[in-house]
Coordinates of C-alpha atoms in Angstrom, one line a residue:
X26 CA -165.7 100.4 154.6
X27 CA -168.8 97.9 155.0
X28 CA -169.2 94.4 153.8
X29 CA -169.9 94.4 150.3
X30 CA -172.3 91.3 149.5
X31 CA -173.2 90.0 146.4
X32 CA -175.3 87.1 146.1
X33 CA -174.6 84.8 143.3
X34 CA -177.2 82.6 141.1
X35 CA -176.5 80.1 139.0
X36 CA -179.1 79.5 136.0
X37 CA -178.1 75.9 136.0
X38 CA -178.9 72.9 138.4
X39 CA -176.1 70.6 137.3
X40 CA -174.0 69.5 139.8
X41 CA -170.3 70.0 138.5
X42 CA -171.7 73.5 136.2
X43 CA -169.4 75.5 134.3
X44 CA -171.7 78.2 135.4
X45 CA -172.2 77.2 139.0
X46 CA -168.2 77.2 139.0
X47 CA -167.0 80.3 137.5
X48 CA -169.3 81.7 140.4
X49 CA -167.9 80.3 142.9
X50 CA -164.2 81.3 141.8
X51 CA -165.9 84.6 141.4
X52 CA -166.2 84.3 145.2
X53 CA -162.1 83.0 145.4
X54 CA -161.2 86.1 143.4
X55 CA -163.0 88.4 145.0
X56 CA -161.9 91.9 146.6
X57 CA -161.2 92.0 150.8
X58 CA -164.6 93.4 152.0
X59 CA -166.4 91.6 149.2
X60 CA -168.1 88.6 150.0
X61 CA -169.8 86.7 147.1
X62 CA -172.4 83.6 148.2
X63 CA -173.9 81.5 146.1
X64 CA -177.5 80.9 146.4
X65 CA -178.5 77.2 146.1
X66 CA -182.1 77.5 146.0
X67 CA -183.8 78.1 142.5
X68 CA -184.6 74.6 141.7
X69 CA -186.3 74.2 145.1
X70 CA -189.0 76.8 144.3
X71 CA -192.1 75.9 143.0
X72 CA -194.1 76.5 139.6
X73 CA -194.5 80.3 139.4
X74 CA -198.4 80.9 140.4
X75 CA -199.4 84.2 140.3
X76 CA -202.8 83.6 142.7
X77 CA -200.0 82.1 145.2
X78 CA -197.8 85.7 144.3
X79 CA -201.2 87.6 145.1
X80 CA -201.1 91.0 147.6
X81 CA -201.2 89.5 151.1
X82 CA -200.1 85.7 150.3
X83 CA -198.7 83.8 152.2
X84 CA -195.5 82.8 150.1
X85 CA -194.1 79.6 149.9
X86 CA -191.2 79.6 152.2
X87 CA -188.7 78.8 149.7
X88 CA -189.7 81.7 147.6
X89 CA -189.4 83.6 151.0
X90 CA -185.5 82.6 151.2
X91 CA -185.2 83.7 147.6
X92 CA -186.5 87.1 148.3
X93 CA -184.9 87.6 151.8
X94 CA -181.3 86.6 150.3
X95 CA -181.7 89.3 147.1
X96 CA -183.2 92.3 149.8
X97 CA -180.1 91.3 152.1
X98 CA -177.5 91.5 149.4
X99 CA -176.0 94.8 147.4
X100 CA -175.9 93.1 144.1
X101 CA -176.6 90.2 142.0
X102 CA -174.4 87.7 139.6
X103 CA -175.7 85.8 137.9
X104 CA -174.2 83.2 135.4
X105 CA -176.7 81.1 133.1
X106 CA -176.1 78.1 130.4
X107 CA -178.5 78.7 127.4
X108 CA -181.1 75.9 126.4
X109 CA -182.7 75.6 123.5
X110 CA -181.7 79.4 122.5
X111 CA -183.2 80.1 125.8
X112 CA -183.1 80.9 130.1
X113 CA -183.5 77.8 131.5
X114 CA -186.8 76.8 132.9
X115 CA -185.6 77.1 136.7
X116 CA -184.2 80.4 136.3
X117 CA -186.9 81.9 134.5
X118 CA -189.0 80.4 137.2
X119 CA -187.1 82.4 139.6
X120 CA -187.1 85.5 138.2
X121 CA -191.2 85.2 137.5
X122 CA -191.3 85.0 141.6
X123 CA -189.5 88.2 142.1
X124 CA -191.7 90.4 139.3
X125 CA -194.0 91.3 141.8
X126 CA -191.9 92.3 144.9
X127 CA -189.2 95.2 145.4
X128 CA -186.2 93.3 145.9
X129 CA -185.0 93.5 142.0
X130 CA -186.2 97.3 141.4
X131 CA -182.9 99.1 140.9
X132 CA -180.7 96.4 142.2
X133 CA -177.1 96.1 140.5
X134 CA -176.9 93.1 138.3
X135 CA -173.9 91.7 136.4
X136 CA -174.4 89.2 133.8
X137 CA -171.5 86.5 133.4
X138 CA -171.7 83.7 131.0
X139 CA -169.5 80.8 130.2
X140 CA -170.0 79.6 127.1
X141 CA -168.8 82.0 123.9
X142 CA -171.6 80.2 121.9
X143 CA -174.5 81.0 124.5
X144 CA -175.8 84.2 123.1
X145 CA -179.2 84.1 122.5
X146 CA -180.3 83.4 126.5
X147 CA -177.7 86.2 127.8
X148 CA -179.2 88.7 125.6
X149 CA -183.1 87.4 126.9
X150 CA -181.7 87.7 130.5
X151 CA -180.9 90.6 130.4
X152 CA -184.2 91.8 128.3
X153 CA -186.1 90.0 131.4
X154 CA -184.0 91.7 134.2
X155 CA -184.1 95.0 132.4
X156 CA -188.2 94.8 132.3
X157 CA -187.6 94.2 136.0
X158 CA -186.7 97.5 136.5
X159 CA -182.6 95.4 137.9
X160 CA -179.9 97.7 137.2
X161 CA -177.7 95.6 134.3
X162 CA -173.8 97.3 135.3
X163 CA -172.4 98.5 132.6
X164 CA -168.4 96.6 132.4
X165 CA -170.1 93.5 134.8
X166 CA -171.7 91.8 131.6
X167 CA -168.6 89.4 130.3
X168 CA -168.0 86.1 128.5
X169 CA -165.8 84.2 130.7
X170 CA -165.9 81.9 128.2
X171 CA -165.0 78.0 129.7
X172 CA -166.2 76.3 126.6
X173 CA -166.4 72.7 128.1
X174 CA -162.6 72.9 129.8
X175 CA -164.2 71.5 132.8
X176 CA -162.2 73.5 135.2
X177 CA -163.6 73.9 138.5
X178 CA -163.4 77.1 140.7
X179 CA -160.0 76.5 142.2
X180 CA -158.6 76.1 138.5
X181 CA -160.7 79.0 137.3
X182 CA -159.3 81.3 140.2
X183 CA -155.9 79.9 139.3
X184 CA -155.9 80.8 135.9
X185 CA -154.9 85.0 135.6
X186 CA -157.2 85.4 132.7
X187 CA -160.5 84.0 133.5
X188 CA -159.5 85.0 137.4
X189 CA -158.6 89.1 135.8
X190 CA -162.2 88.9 134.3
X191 CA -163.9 88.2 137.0
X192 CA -162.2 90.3 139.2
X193 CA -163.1 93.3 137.1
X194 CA -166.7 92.2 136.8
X195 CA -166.7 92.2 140.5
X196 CA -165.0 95.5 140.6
X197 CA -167.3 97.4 138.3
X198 CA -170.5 95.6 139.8
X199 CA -169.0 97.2 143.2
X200 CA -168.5 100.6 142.0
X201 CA -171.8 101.1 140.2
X202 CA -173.5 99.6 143.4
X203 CA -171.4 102.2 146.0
X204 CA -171.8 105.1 143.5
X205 CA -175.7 104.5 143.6
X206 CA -175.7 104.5 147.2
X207 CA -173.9 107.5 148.1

């Protein structure tokens, strides 16, 4: 069996996020074979401009590294605070770079949040990745809900519920992914 890779994006820049941390125990908790990374990147990009996002571009090269990590991976997690009843800015951002390439066009997503009272930017997420033609995973979308415990990914791995969800998020993220490849 290959390497299963699933790159892992965090909708928030803070440096101790709930968010940034359940993915990371994701990566703890994950299956042998499975190998979860977490991209760093999104608040690096620049201001979406589609004349810079034109046919034959040259692309800035961290939108490059954004692109090259999603094409190299099998499937995407991605875990996102809501703002203002909203995406945040730098994730939005990042997903308006990848509307015009191939890298998101059927690729398996699952959708993890940590807040139970962050609904309304899940749900606009996963509008957004749906219009991007990503494949949302049915049984990969779960509130693992963290609600301001401040645990970080050691203590989230530790803990058998929060670890169990994740590990079955990762699970049905990695079965929808190998069914629609073989």
């Amino acid at each position: 069996m290959t390497t299963f890779r699933i790159l892992a994006i965090s909708g928030s820049l803070r440096a101790r996020s709930s968010n940034t941390e359940l993915l990371k125990a994701a990566a703890l908790v994950a299956a042998p074979g499975t190998v979860v990374g977490l991209f760093d990147g999104i608040g690096a990009l620049p201001h979406f401009n589609p004349d810079v996002d034109a046919e034959g571009a040259i692309l800035p090269v961290e939108v490059e590294r954004l692109r090259s990590a999603i094409a190299a991976s099998d499937a995407l997690l991605i875990s996102s605070p809501e703002y203002a009843h909203g995406v945040p800015g730098s994730l939005k951002n990042a997903l308006d770079w990848l509307v015009s390439g191939p890298e998101m066009v059927e690729k398996p997503v699952a959708l993890l949040n940590a807040s139970s009272r962050s609904t309304h930017a899940h749900l606009s997420l996963a509008e957004t990745l749906r219009t991007m033609s990503a494949a949302l995973v049915p049984g990969a979308d779960d509130v693992v809900a963290l609600d301001a415990r401040k645990l970080d990914a050691a203590e989230i791995a530790a803990d058998r519920e929060l670890a169990g969800a994740l590990r079955r998020a990762l699970r049905a993220l990695e079965d929808f992914a190998r069914a629609g490849t073989s």
